Tab-separated table of C-alpha atoms and ligand atoms in Angstrom:
chain	number	residue	atom	x	y	z
A	1	UNK	CA	37.232	22.519	-3.591
A	2	UNK	CA	38.324	19.429	-6.081
A	3	UNK	CA	34.911	17.814	-6.961
A	4	UNK	CA	34.954	14.286	-7.175
A	5	UNK	CA	33.674	11.356	-9.580
A	6	UNK	CA	32.398	8.110	-8.177
A	7	UNK	CA	33.500	4.812	-10.773
A	8	UNK	CA	31.554	1.447	-10.227
A	9	UNK	CA	31.994	-1.691	-11.711
A	10	UNK	CA	30.336	-5.132	-10.293
A	11	UNK	CA	30.516	-8.322	-10.506
A	12	UNK	CA	27.595	-10.813	-9.539
A	13	UNK	CA	27.417	-14.006	-8.395
A	14	UNK	CA	23.992	-16.135	-9.494
A	15	UNK	CA	23.250	-19.515	-8.594
A	16	UNK	CA	22.073	-21.886	-11.346
A	17	UNK	CA	18.689	-23.127	-10.241
A	18	UNK	CA	20.115	-26.892	-11.936
A	19	UNK	CA	18.521	-30.047	-9.974
A	20	UNK	CA	22.566	-31.214	-9.652
A	21	UNK	CA	25.470	-29.512	-8.958
A	22	UNK	CA	28.211	-28.309	-11.687
A	23	UNK	CA	30.344	-31.326	-12.424
A	24	UNK	CA	28.672	-34.208	-10.339
A	25	UNK	CA	25.248	-35.694	-9.963
A	26	UNK	CA	24.668	-35.188	-6.574
A	27	UNK	CA	21.420	-32.447	-5.674
A	28	UNK	CA	21.519	-28.509	-5.301
A	29	UNK	CA	18.206	-28.902	-2.880
A	30	UNK	CA	18.700	-26.412	-0.314
A	31	UNK	CA	17.943	-26.897	3.760
A	32	UNK	CA	19.187	-30.578	3.458
A	33	UNK	CA	21.426	-32.188	6.922
A	34	UNK	CA	25.303	-30.497	6.446
A	35	UNK	CA	27.107	-33.377	3.889
A	36	UNK	CA	23.926	-34.521	2.843
A	37	UNK	CA	24.720	-33.517	-0.912
A	38	UNK	CA	27.995	-34.741	-0.879
A	39	UNK	CA	29.951	-37.485	-2.899
A	40	UNK	CA	33.586	-37.674	-3.799
A	41	UNK	CA	33.363	-35.208	-6.370
A	42	UNK	CA	32.397	-32.933	-5.069
A	43	UNK	CA	34.495	-33.293	-1.888
A	44	UNK	CA	37.569	-33.651	-4.000
A	45	UNK	CA	38.549	-37.197	-3.472
A	46	UNK	CA	41.531	-37.961	-5.297
A	47	UNK	CA	41.347	-39.436	-8.770
A	48	UNK	CA	37.887	-38.356	-9.219
A	49	UNK	CA	36.885	-36.525	-12.606
A	50	UNK	CA	34.344	-33.865	-13.362
A	51	UNK	CA	32.034	-34.088	-15.410
A	52	UNK	CA	29.992	-30.658	-16.953
A	53	UNK	CA	26.274	-30.561	-16.358
A	54	UNK	CA	25.175	-29.506	-19.562
A	55	UNK	CA	22.202	-27.183	-17.825
A	56	UNK	CA	25.091	-24.975	-16.890
A	57	UNK	CA	26.672	-23.831	-19.825
A	58	UNK	CA	22.651	-23.237	-21.401
A	59	UNK	CA	21.959	-21.364	-18.700
A	60	UNK	CA	25.218	-19.313	-18.495
A	61	UNK	CA	24.700	-18.711	-22.369
A	62	UNK	CA	21.449	-17.982	-22.768
A	63	UNK	CA	22.299	-14.910	-19.576
A	64	UNK	CA	25.052	-13.936	-22.427
A	65	UNK	CA	22.187	-13.828	-25.220
A	66	UNK	CA	19.907	-12.199	-23.223
A	67	UNK	CA	22.567	-9.534	-22.086
A	68	UNK	CA	23.329	-8.842	-25.403
A	69	UNK	CA	27.208	-10.713	-25.106
A	70	UNK	CA	28.645	-12.789	-27.863
A	71	UNK	CA	29.033	-16.520	-26.318
A	72	UNK	CA	32.647	-18.028	-27.301
A	73	UNK	CA	31.611	-21.210	-29.022
A	74	UNK	CA	34.676	-22.315	-27.651
A	75	UNK	CA	36.368	-21.567	-23.542
A	76	UNK	CA	37.877	-23.004	-21.446
A	77	UNK	CA	37.478	-24.169	-17.770
A	78	UNK	CA	40.000	-23.129	-15.321
A	79	UNK	CA	41.576	-23.825	-11.590
A	80	UNK	CA	41.569	-20.813	-9.474
A	81	UNK	CA	43.945	-21.742	-6.439
A	82	UNK	CA	43.771	-21.054	-3.096
A	83	UNK	CA	43.380	-22.942	0.348
A	84	UNK	CA	40.441	-22.691	2.892
A	85	UNK	CA	38.767	-25.404	4.176
A	86	UNK	CA	35.559	-25.194	2.568
A	87	UNK	CA	37.393	-26.263	-0.580
A	88	UNK	CA	38.497	-29.509	-0.252
A	89	UNK	CA	40.528	-29.868	-3.757
A	90	UNK	CA	42.482	-26.418	-3.056
A	91	UNK	CA	41.124	-25.346	-6.759
A	92	UNK	CA	37.732	-23.409	-7.711
A	93	UNK	CA	36.674	-24.251	-11.090
A	94	UNK	CA	36.225	-21.308	-12.819
A	95	UNK	CA	36.632	-19.535	-16.693
A	96	UNK	CA	40.231	-17.496	-16.872
A	97	UNK	CA	41.141	-16.650	-20.326
A	98	UNK	CA	38.387	-17.811	-22.209
A	99	UNK	CA	34.586	-17.736	-21.019
A	100	UNK	CA	32.147	-18.520	-21.853
A	101	UNK	CA	30.737	-14.926	-22.785
A	102	UNK	CA	32.355	-11.467	-23.627
A	103	UNK	CA	31.319	-7.649	-24.873
A	104	UNK	CA	27.518	-7.383	-23.544
A	105	UNK	CA	25.378	-4.639	-22.319
A	106	UNK	CA	22.590	-3.689	-20.499
A	107	UNK	CA	20.494	-0.630	-20.736
A	108	UNK	CA	19.020	0.386	-17.847
A	109	UNK	CA	16.752	3.272	-16.642
A	110	UNK	CA	16.545	4.361	-13.264
A	111	UNK	CA	15.691	8.112	-11.370
A	112	UNK	CA	18.398	9.771	-10.198
A	113	UNK	CA	18.993	11.053	-6.698
A	114	UNK	CA	16.584	13.773	-7.668
A	115	UNK	CA	13.675	12.022	-9.303
A	116	UNK	CA	14.612	13.147	-12.700
A	117	UNK	CA	14.245	9.754	-15.206
A	118	UNK	CA	17.310	8.351	-16.614
A	119	UNK	CA	18.551	6.240	-18.757
A	120	UNK	CA	22.191	5.083	-19.323
A	121	UNK	CA	24.080	2.042	-21.229
A	122	UNK	CA	26.170	-0.490	-19.013
A	123	UNK	CA	29.077	-2.801	-20.334
A	124	UNK	CA	29.407	-6.271	-19.511
A	125	UNK	CA	33.140	-6.821	-19.615
A	126	UNK	CA	32.180	-11.024	-19.262
A	127	UNK	CA	30.247	-14.093	-17.803
A	128	UNK	CA	31.911	-16.905	-16.856
A	129	UNK	CA	30.950	-20.063	-15.297
A	130	UNK	CA	32.148	-21.924	-11.588
A	131	UNK	CA	31.330	-24.008	-8.484
A	132	UNK	CA	30.348	-22.669	-5.599
A	133	UNK	CA	32.556	-23.121	-1.900
A	134	UNK	CA	31.547	-24.891	0.778
A	135	UNK	CA	30.431	-23.166	4.404
A	136	UNK	CA	32.023	-23.047	7.143
A	137	UNK	CA	30.113	-23.246	9.825
A	138	UNK	CA	31.223	-21.578	13.866
A	139	UNK	CA	30.042	-22.585	16.624
A	140	UNK	CA	30.315	-21.204	19.467
A	141	UNK	CA	28.270	-23.468	21.527
A	142	UNK	CA	30.705	-26.629	20.814
A	143	UNK	CA	33.496	-24.399	20.445
A	144	UNK	CA	34.258	-25.379	17.274
A	145	UNK	CA	34.122	-24.975	13.572
A	146	UNK	CA	32.638	-27.471	10.693
A	147	UNK	CA	32.849	-27.568	7.429
A	148	UNK	CA	29.333	-28.148	5.272
A	149	UNK	CA	30.150	-29.185	1.536
A	150	UNK	CA	26.062	-29.278	0.933
A	151	UNK	CA	27.242	-25.782	-1.055
A	152	UNK	CA	30.835	-27.235	-3.005
A	153	UNK	CA	29.981	-27.716	-6.308
A	154	UNK	CA	26.955	-25.853	-6.556
A	155	UNK	CA	26.563	-23.942	-10.208
A	156	UNK	CA	27.416	-20.549	-10.300
A	157	UNK	CA	27.042	-17.174	-13.510
A	158	UNK	CA	29.633	-14.681	-12.636
A	159	UNK	CA	28.980	-11.885	-14.435
A	160	UNK	CA	31.029	-9.352	-14.548
A	161	UNK	CA	30.518	-5.510	-15.484
A	162	UNK	CA	32.720	-2.460	-16.740
A	163	UNK	CA	33.545	0.284	-14.764
A	164	UNK	CA	30.889	2.289	-16.300
A	165	UNK	CA	28.316	3.420	-13.389
A	166	UNK	CA	28.889	7.106	-11.400
A	167	UNK	CA	26.862	6.397	-8.697
A	168	UNK	CA	24.666	4.533	-6.223
A	169	UNK	CA	21.205	4.503	-8.300
A	170	UNK	CA	22.892	3.531	-11.317
A	171	UNK	CA	24.409	0.843	-9.377
A	172	UNK	CA	21.695	-0.546	-8.124
A	173	UNK	CA	19.254	-0.229	-10.977
A	174	UNK	CA	21.840	-2.175	-12.980
A	175	UNK	CA	21.762	-5.354	-9.973
A	176	UNK	CA	17.815	-5.432	-10.448
A	177	UNK	CA	18.222	-5.221	-14.675
A	178	UNK	CA	19.997	-8.368	-14.097
A	179	UNK	CA	18.593	-9.884	-11.358
A	180	UNK	CA	15.012	-9.294	-13.423
A	181	UNK	CA	16.262	-11.242	-16.340
A	182	UNK	CA	17.980	-14.033	-14.601
A	183	UNK	CA	14.182	-14.541	-13.260
A	184	UNK	CA	12.617	-14.068	-16.573
A	185	UNK	CA	15.170	-16.719	-17.761
A	186	UNK	CA	14.511	-18.200	-14.867
A	187	UNK	CA	17.968	-19.754	-14.165
A	188	UNK	CA	18.534	-18.031	-10.843
A	189	UNK	CA	16.259	-17.467	-7.996
A	190	UNK	CA	17.662	-14.054	-7.423
A	191	UNK	CA	17.154	-13.989	-3.408
A	192	UNK	CA	19.905	-11.728	-1.862
A	193	UNK	CA	19.358	-12.430	1.367
A	194	UNK	CA	19.673	-16.510	0.999
A	195	UNK	CA	22.959	-15.567	-0.941
A	196	UNK	CA	21.736	-17.066	-4.796
A	197	UNK	CA	22.492	-13.079	-6.173
A	198	UNK	CA	25.537	-12.125	-4.131
A	199	UNK	CA	27.238	-8.868	-5.617
A	200	UNK	CA	30.214	-7.457	-4.755
A	201	UNK	CA	31.123	-3.338	-5.390
A	202	UNK	CA	34.171	-1.797	-6.739
A	203	UNK	CA	34.434	2.200	-5.775
A	204	UNK	CA	35.962	4.277	-6.614
A	205	UNK	CA	37.037	8.320	-6.628
A	206	UNK	CA	38.695	10.850	-9.124
A	207	UNK	CA	38.621	14.203	-9.576
A	208	UNK	CA	36.578	15.387	-11.758
A	209	UNK	CA	37.615	15.866	-15.575
A	210	UNK	CA	40.425	12.880	-14.787
A	211	UNK	CA	40.765	10.236	-16.924
A	212	UNK	CA	43.102	7.520	-14.951
A	213	UNK	CA	40.613	6.289	-12.664
A	214	UNK	CA	41.456	6.068	-8.842
A	215	UNK	CA	42.187	2.656	-6.709
A	216	UNK	CA	39.129	0.983	-5.691
A	217	UNK	CA	37.911	-0.715	-2.774
A	218	UNK	CA	35.921	-4.013	-3.372
A	219	UNK	CA	33.099	-4.434	-0.892
A	220	UNK	CA	31.807	-7.930	0.243
A	221	UNK	CA	28.755	-8.999	2.426
A	222	UNK	CA	26.036	-6.779	1.250
A	223	UNK	CA	22.590	-8.499	1.037
A	224	UNK	CA	20.310	-6.341	0.155
A	225	UNK	CA	19.633	-3.779	-2.611
A	226	UNK	CA	18.947	-1.109	-0.250
A	227	UNK	CA	22.294	-1.918	1.897
A	228	UNK	CA	23.948	-1.789	-2.329
A	229	UNK	CA	22.813	2.295	-1.748
A	230	UNK	CA	23.611	2.438	1.930
A	231	UNK	CA	27.045	0.797	1.201
A	232	UNK	CA	27.844	3.060	-1.709
A	233	UNK	CA	27.296	6.553	0.191
A	234	UNK	CA	29.137	5.357	2.636
A	235	UNK	CA	32.154	3.716	0.900
A	236	UNK	CA	32.233	7.462	-1.258
A	237	UNK	CA	32.357	9.515	1.541
A	238	UNK	CA	35.087	7.674	3.153
A	239	UNK	CA	37.311	7.842	0.017
A	240	UNK	CA	36.878	11.444	-0.263
A	241	UNK	CA	37.663	12.204	3.104
A	242	UNK	CA	40.925	9.816	2.958
A	243	UNK	CA	42.040	11.950	-0.057
A	244	UNK	CA	41.121	15.262	1.453
A	245	UNK	CA	43.241	14.327	3.830
A	246	UNK	CA	46.071	14.011	1.893
A	247	UNK	CA	45.725	10.358	2.189
A	248	UNK	CA	46.183	7.756	-0.041
A	249	UNK	CA	43.172	5.039	-1.165
A	250	UNK	CA	44.802	1.397	-0.498
A	251	UNK	CA	43.494	-1.093	-2.790
A	252	UNK	CA	41.403	-3.866	-0.709
A	253	UNK	CA	38.383	-5.916	0.201
A	254	UNK	CA	36.223	-4.478	3.109
A	255	UNK	CA	33.104	-6.026	4.652
A	256	UNK	CA	29.468	-4.119	4.456
A	257	UNK	CA	28.407	-4.256	7.962
A	258	UNK	CA	24.600	-3.573	7.679
A	259	UNK	CA	24.143	-2.587	11.784
A	260	UNK	CA	26.305	-0.099	11.195
A	261	UNK	CA	26.128	0.667	7.698
A	262	UNK	CA	30.152	0.798	7.684
A	263	UNK	CA	32.280	-1.013	5.709
A	264	UNK	CA	35.848	-1.720	7.398
A	265	UNK	CA	38.480	-3.654	5.675
A	266	UNK	CA	38.860	-7.876	5.462
A	267	UNK	CA	42.120	-8.106	3.457
A	268	UNK	CA	44.272	-5.748	1.678
A	269	UNK	CA	46.312	-6.373	-1.731
A	270	UNK	CA	49.522	-6.918	0.288
A	271	UNK	CA	48.257	-10.291	1.166
A	272	UNK	CA	45.551	-10.301	-2.157
A	273	UNK	CA	45.841	-13.694	-4.326
A	274	UNK	CA	47.674	-15.101	-6.519
A	275	UNK	CA	45.631	-17.952	-7.896
A	276	UNK	CA	48.001	-19.119	-10.415
A	277	UNK	CA	45.168	-19.949	-12.803
A	278	UNK	CA	45.845	-22.807	-15.484
A	279	UNK	CA	43.490	-24.138	-17.870
A	280	UNK	CA	42.123	-27.561	-16.425
A	281	UNK	CA	43.840	-30.836	-17.355
A	282	UNK	CA	40.781	-32.520	-16.480
A	283	UNK	CA	38.046	-30.604	-18.623
A	284	UNK	CA	38.801	-30.357	-22.235
A	285	UNK	CA	37.656	-26.961	-24.116
A	286	UNK	CA	33.757	-26.242	-23.981
A	287	UNK	CA	32.750	-26.816	-27.786
A	288	UNK	CA	29.320	-25.770	-28.093
A	289	UNK	CA	27.990	-26.247	-31.505
A	290	UNK	CA	26.040	-24.018	-34.095
A	291	UNK	CA	22.719	-26.019	-33.605
A	292	UNK	CA	22.903	-25.830	-29.657
A	293	UNK	CA	23.264	-21.980	-29.466
A	294	UNK	CA	20.537	-21.708	-32.746
A	295	UNK	CA	18.208	-23.593	-30.050
A	296	UNK	CA	19.147	-21.450	-27.431
A	297	UNK	CA	18.296	-18.059	-28.594
A	298	UNK	CA	15.106	-19.542	-30.280
A	299	UNK	CA	13.925	-20.483	-26.616
A	300	UNK	CA	14.820	-16.987	-25.116
A	301	UNK	CA	10.896	-15.676	-23.400
A	302	UNK	CA	9.995	-12.335	-23.784
A	303	UNK	CA	12.743	-10.178	-21.944
A	304	UNK	CA	12.189	-7.985	-19.414
A	305	UNK	CA	13.106	-5.058	-21.896
A	306	UNK	CA	10.533	-6.470	-25.015
A	307	UNK	CA	7.862	-6.759	-22.268
A	308	UNK	CA	7.850	-3.034	-21.795
A	309	UNK	CA	7.724	-1.704	-25.226
A	310	UNK	CA	5.067	-4.278	-25.519
A	311	UNK	CA	3.257	-2.954	-22.278
A	312	UNK	CA	3.938	0.270	-23.738
A	313	UNK	CA	2.093	0.107	-27.324
A	314	UNK	CA	-0.383	-2.805	-26.196
A	315	UNK	CA	-2.085	-1.191	-23.647
A	316	UNK	CA	-0.561	2.459	-23.707
A	317	UNK	CA	0.671	2.546	-20.443
A	318	UNK	CA	3.656	5.634	-19.665
A	319	UNK	CA	6.768	4.453	-19.254
A	320	UNK	CA	7.490	4.727	-15.612
A	321	UNK	CA	4.321	2.071	-15.305
A	322	UNK	CA	5.719	-0.471	-17.972
A	323	UNK	CA	8.808	0.068	-16.392
A	324	UNK	CA	6.827	-0.977	-13.080
A	325	UNK	CA	4.503	-3.818	-14.085
A	326	UNK	CA	7.572	-5.645	-15.875
A	327	UNK	CA	10.538	-5.880	-13.778
A	328	UNK	CA	9.046	-8.272	-11.453
A	329	UNK	CA	7.981	-11.080	-14.030
A	330	UNK	CA	5.605	-11.682	-11.596
A	331	UNK	CA	3.749	-8.523	-11.551
A	332	UNK	CA	3.683	-8.548	-15.397
A	333	UNK	CA	2.240	-11.952	-15.053
A	334	UNK	CA	-0.001	-11.412	-12.659
A	335	UNK	CA	-1.162	-7.938	-13.977
A	336	UNK	CA	-1.820	-9.947	-18.234
A	337	UNK	CA	-3.858	-12.288	-16.176
A	338	UNK	CA	-6.123	-9.495	-14.463
A	339	UNK	CA	-6.665	-8.194	-18.260
A	340	UNK	CA	-7.702	-11.397	-19.519
A	341	UNK	CA	-10.615	-11.138	-17.107
A	342	UNK	CA	-11.206	-7.347	-17.654
A	343	UNK	CA	-9.785	-5.842	-20.461
A	344	UNK	CA	-9.162	-1.892	-19.236
A	345	UNK	CA	-5.169	-1.751	-18.802
A	346	UNK	CA	-5.016	2.076	-17.778
A	347	UNK	CA	-7.413	0.928	-14.971
A	348	UNK	CA	-6.193	-2.297	-13.957
A	349	UNK	CA	-2.215	-0.620	-13.342
A	350	UNK	CA	-3.971	1.924	-10.810
A	351	UNK	CA	-4.901	-0.371	-8.792
A	352	UNK	CA	-1.885	-2.679	-9.051
A	353	UNK	CA	0.689	0.144	-8.652
A	354	UNK	CA	-0.825	1.574	-6.148
A	355	UNK	CA	-3.205	-1.087	-3.046
A	356	UNK	CA	-1.961	-4.194	-4.912
A	357	UNK	CA	2.172	-3.138	-4.588
A	358	UNK	CA	1.715	-1.736	-1.317
A	359	UNK	CA	-0.260	-4.743	0.103
A	360	UNK	CA	2.062	-7.211	-1.297
A	361	UNK	CA	5.542	-5.049	-0.296
A	362	UNK	CA	3.331	-5.062	3.422
A	363	UNK	CA	2.661	-8.511	3.671
A	364	UNK	CA	5.811	-9.804	2.905
A	365	UNK	CA	4.329	-12.362	0.378
A	366	UNK	CA	5.667	-12.836	-3.113
A	367	UNK	CA	2.263	-12.351	-5.682
A	368	UNK	CA	2.394	-16.600	-5.924
A	369	UNK	CA	1.800	-16.491	-2.296
A	370	UNK	CA	-0.952	-14.102	-2.388
A	371	UNK	CA	-4.136	-15.301	-2.318
A	372	UNK	CA	-5.998	-12.524	-3.584
A	373	UNK	CA	-6.498	-14.161	-7.772
A	374	UNK	CA	-6.100	-11.996	-10.583
A	375	UNK	CA	-9.740	-13.300	-11.356
A	376	UNK	CA	-10.605	-10.875	-7.796
A	377	UNK	CA	-8.532	-8.174	-8.431
A	378	UNK	CA	-10.476	-8.451	-12.055
A	379	UNK	CA	-13.383	-8.224	-10.275
A	380	UNK	CA	-12.615	-5.458	-7.795
A	381	UNK	CA	-11.508	-2.992	-10.582
A	382	UNK	CA	-14.844	-3.389	-12.745
A	383	UNK	CA	-17.198	-2.806	-9.471
A	384	UNK	CA	-15.730	0.268	-9.456
A	385	UNK	CA	-15.386	0.707	-12.532
A	386	UNK	CA	-19.957	0.036	-13.763
A	387	UNK	CA	-19.946	2.615	-10.542
A	388	UNK	CA	-21.295	-0.865	-8.454
A	389	UNK	CA	-18.945	0.721	-5.455
A	390	UNK	CA	-17.522	4.040	-4.944
A	391	UNK	CA	-13.257	4.175	-5.717
A	392	UNK	CA	-13.335	4.853	-2.125
A	393	UNK	CA	-14.935	1.906	-0.361
A	394	UNK	CA	-12.542	0.135	-3.176
A	395	UNK	CA	-9.922	0.728	-1.439
A	396	UNK	CA	-11.349	0.356	2.453
A	397	UNK	CA	-11.822	-3.018	1.819
A	398	UNK	CA	-8.664	-3.620	-0.408
A	399	UNK	CA	-6.534	-5.205	2.975
A	400	UNK	CA	-9.621	-7.083	4.269
A	401	UNK	CA	-10.011	-9.062	1.099
A	402	UNK	CA	-6.239	-9.074	-0.514
A	403	UNK	CA	-5.676	-10.768	3.015
A	404	UNK	CA	-8.074	-13.462	3.289
A	405	UNK	CA	-8.226	-13.677	-0.752
A	406	UNK	CA	-11.996	-13.341	-1.028
A	407	UNK	CA	-14.227	-12.660	-3.728
A	408	UNK	CA	-14.935	-8.980	-4.194
A	409	UNK	CA	-18.377	-9.787	-5.510
A	410	UNK	CA	-19.347	-11.783	-2.765
A	411	UNK	CA	-17.872	-9.603	-0.073
A	412	UNK	CA	-19.256	-6.272	-1.219
A	413	UNK	CA	-23.128	-7.731	-1.417
A	414	UNK	CA	-22.811	-9.733	2.018
A	415	UNK	CA	-21.756	-6.377	3.810
A	416	UNK	CA	-24.512	-4.103	1.387
A	417	UNK	CA	-21.263	-2.023	0.472
A	418	UNK	CA	-22.844	-1.375	-3.062
A	419	UNK	CA	-22.902	2.489	-4.175
A	420	UNK	CA	-26.075	4.560	-3.306
A	421	UNK	CA	-27.410	5.288	-6.552
A	422	UNK	CA	-30.984	5.884	-5.989
A	423	UNK	CA	-31.799	9.674	-5.650
A	424	UNK	CA	-34.488	10.526	-2.694
A	425	UNK	CA	-32.433	8.628	-0.337
A	426	UNK	CA	-29.452	10.614	-1.531
A	427	UNK	CA	-32.032	13.835	-1.817
A	428	UNK	CA	-32.664	13.220	1.959
A	429	UNK	CA	-28.921	13.206	2.959
A	430	UNK	CA	-27.915	16.587	1.078
A	431	UNK	CA	-30.786	17.965	2.523
A	432	UNK	CA	-30.133	17.392	6.120
A	433	UNK	CA	-26.301	17.979	5.349
A	434	UNK	CA	-27.001	21.680	4.030
A	435	UNK	CA	-30.038	22.230	6.811
A	436	UNK	CA	-26.967	21.657	9.707
A	437	UNK	CA	-24.229	23.688	8.089
A	438	UNK	CA	-25.976	27.223	7.209
A	439	UNK	CA	-23.179	29.102	7.713
A	440	UNK	CA	-21.231	26.488	5.238
A	441	UNK	CA	-24.589	27.576	3.006
A	442	UNK	CA	-24.370	31.065	2.900
A	443	UNK	CA	-20.319	31.253	2.114
A	444	UNK	CA	-20.575	29.107	-0.978
A	445	UNK	CA	-23.406	31.549	-2.065
A	446	UNK	CA	-21.155	34.640	-1.285
A	447	UNK	CA	-18.887	32.707	-4.099
A	448	UNK	CA	-16.859	30.020	-1.889
A	449	UNK	CA	-17.704	27.215	-3.923
A	450	UNK	CA	-14.734	25.174	-2.777
A	451	UNK	CA	-17.232	24.502	-0.586
A	452	UNK	CA	-18.369	21.633	-2.867
A	453	UNK	CA	-16.003	19.257	-1.489
A	454	UNK	CA	-16.938	19.769	1.841
A	455	UNK	CA	-20.752	19.101	1.287
A	456	UNK	CA	-19.628	15.982	-0.510
A	457	UNK	CA	-17.417	15.079	1.742
A	458	UNK	CA	-20.776	15.613	4.420
A	459	UNK	CA	-22.480	13.375	2.506
A	460	UNK	CA	-19.955	10.796	2.605
A	461	UNK	CA	-20.071	10.542	6.059
A	462	UNK	CA	-23.625	10.750	6.586
A	463	UNK	CA	-24.145	8.038	3.757
A	464	UNK	CA	-20.999	5.733	5.105
A	465	UNK	CA	-19.162	6.766	1.667
A	466	UNK	CA	-21.654	4.884	-0.238
A	467	UNK	CA	-23.153	7.893	-1.870
A	468	UNK	CA	-22.987	7.528	-5.731
A	469	UNK	CA	-20.425	10.696	-5.493
A	470	UNK	CA	-21.494	12.231	-9.591
A	471	UNK	CA	-24.943	12.142	-8.060
A	472	UNK	CA	-24.472	13.876	-5.679
A	473	UNK	CA	-21.816	16.420	-6.750
A	474	UNK	CA	-24.669	17.435	-9.111
A	475	UNK	CA	-27.408	17.696	-6.941
A	476	UNK	CA	-25.609	20.154	-4.362
A	477	UNK	CA	-24.954	22.121	-6.530
A	478	UNK	CA	-28.620	22.809	-8.209
A	479	UNK	CA	-29.906	22.452	-4.436
A	480	UNK	CA	-27.701	25.575	-3.875
A	481	UNK	CA	-27.898	27.680	-7.712
B	1	ADP	P1	39.213	-8.334	-9.942
B	1	ADP	O1	39.324	-10.200	-10.392
B	1	ADP	O2	40.574	-8.560	-8.856
B	1	ADP	O3	38.140	-8.681	-8.644
B	1	ADP	P2	38.890	-7.490	-12.261
B	1	ADP	O4	39.445	-6.448	-12.767
B	1	ADP	O5	38.043	-8.103	-12.966
B	1	ADP	O6	39.488	-7.551	-11.041
B	1	ADP	O7	38.241	-6.419	-12.072
B	1	ADP	C1	36.584	-6.015	-11.008
B	1	ADP	C2	35.283	-5.378	-11.042
B	1	ADP	O8	36.081	-3.958	-10.851
B	1	ADP	C3	35.122	-4.908	-12.812
B	1	ADP	O9	33.665	-4.846	-12.271
B	1	ADP	C4	35.410	-4.114	-12.707
B	1	ADP	O10	34.702	-3.106	-13.517
B	1	ADP	C5	35.601	-2.984	-11.695
B	1	ADP	N1	36.913	-2.087	-11.761
B	1	ADP	C6	37.931	-1.853	-12.349
B	1	ADP	N2	38.787	-1.214	-11.608
B	1	ADP	C7	37.966	0.219	-11.213
B	1	ADP	C8	38.281	1.563	-10.267
B	1	ADP	N3	39.478	1.708	-10.940
B	1	ADP	N4	36.838	1.583	-9.362
B	1	ADP	C9	35.675	1.156	-9.581
B	1	ADP	N5	35.681	-0.113	-10.357
B	1	ADP	C10	36.405	-1.085	-11.325
B	2	MG	MG1	36.718	-8.923	-7.612
B	3	ZN	ZN1	28.749	-34.508	-6.238
């Protein structure tokens, strides 16, 4: 049987967080009434002229700098011609021959199917600037279709990768890493569901050892990382099945159906576009001055990879923990804010990656919406660390104090949850447990030393989890020796 290798290349469209559109002064604000954010320029009236929003070139160039690209100090806007109701000009202003950034790369770290940590460098072909199209809205109730041009002219960068990825895990890691950089740069809000971060997944397969690439399908309409993963698995199996049945893969665009977990053909190569790209005569070549480039380079924030390295060296957290903490900027900021109040990185990281991230995921809120402040988290870790409460109590109360945003110190005091280190009352509890379980005491004395954890559990039950485990464990062993 022939073994097949998967080849994946990704195209990402990231909506830039500018206040105004790319070639006019209209607002980019989301959620307005249809066609509220529209003027003569972005609605494609004849005779108007586009003027580049300089934030767009700054953001595009910064993304290039952050991904090891060459920033072309001269780049050209081109018209990509096609007809669609959401594109009133009949062409999209994009870049073709001389994009603003080229030849970059991104280093990804991920776990493969079997959970092995892996690293890889993924080539970045280009990053170019372009305008978004509008939106067609189909109303069954009114039996009509409408066009909303609010999104027309909203700035995008398209980031095109080399066909360097070989499986779904690499593709998802690459996408997460790109998204993370966009968020660190604060140039895109990275929302897959709302479409401010959209990815097209190009996939082909080839027999292992064959140099030539197979024919690819391009998958669209995938709006979560989980679905990227699922779509790739489905599509790879589909292509291999076809080839094994002696059929040919056709180059086409396929849509992912999230409900069915399948892909289906949207358009084939037969009606593939010939966009007739040509330089836009309304826009002069974009020339980036040396000073601008130097200024953008100097103003780059600390990026995920640098922050990860700093976390490893300064806080001595493991590489995996550093990765987990820094891949979401919000989480990394939260972590550092906790340390400002209680500087015990290794203890804090356990609470962040365990309880905090779990509750955060379950609540569905973002770090900024979360009511449990870094100061509260710091107090909780300190309470456990100083043995005021047991770790078990800390975990038991976490959901409530997290959800409500309660001060842990006050909460523990009000509920009387402080750990019991009072030896006379603990001794009473230990004595009771030993008296209630004569068979286990017998077995322990006969050599089943593991039973100490059984006695511990019983004492904890007896004391509602408040017994100081260190003291109790010593006490049990003394009494039984
Ligand atoms: P288009 O503009 O038609 O989408 P490109 O040549 O720009 O085509 O390629 C788009 C993406 O497809 C790139 O990310 C590239 O890496 C990827 N790609 C190209 N050929 C293949 C292939 N045979 N298998 C998988 N991905 C591919
Ligand atoms: Mg494409
Ligand atoms: Zn406008």
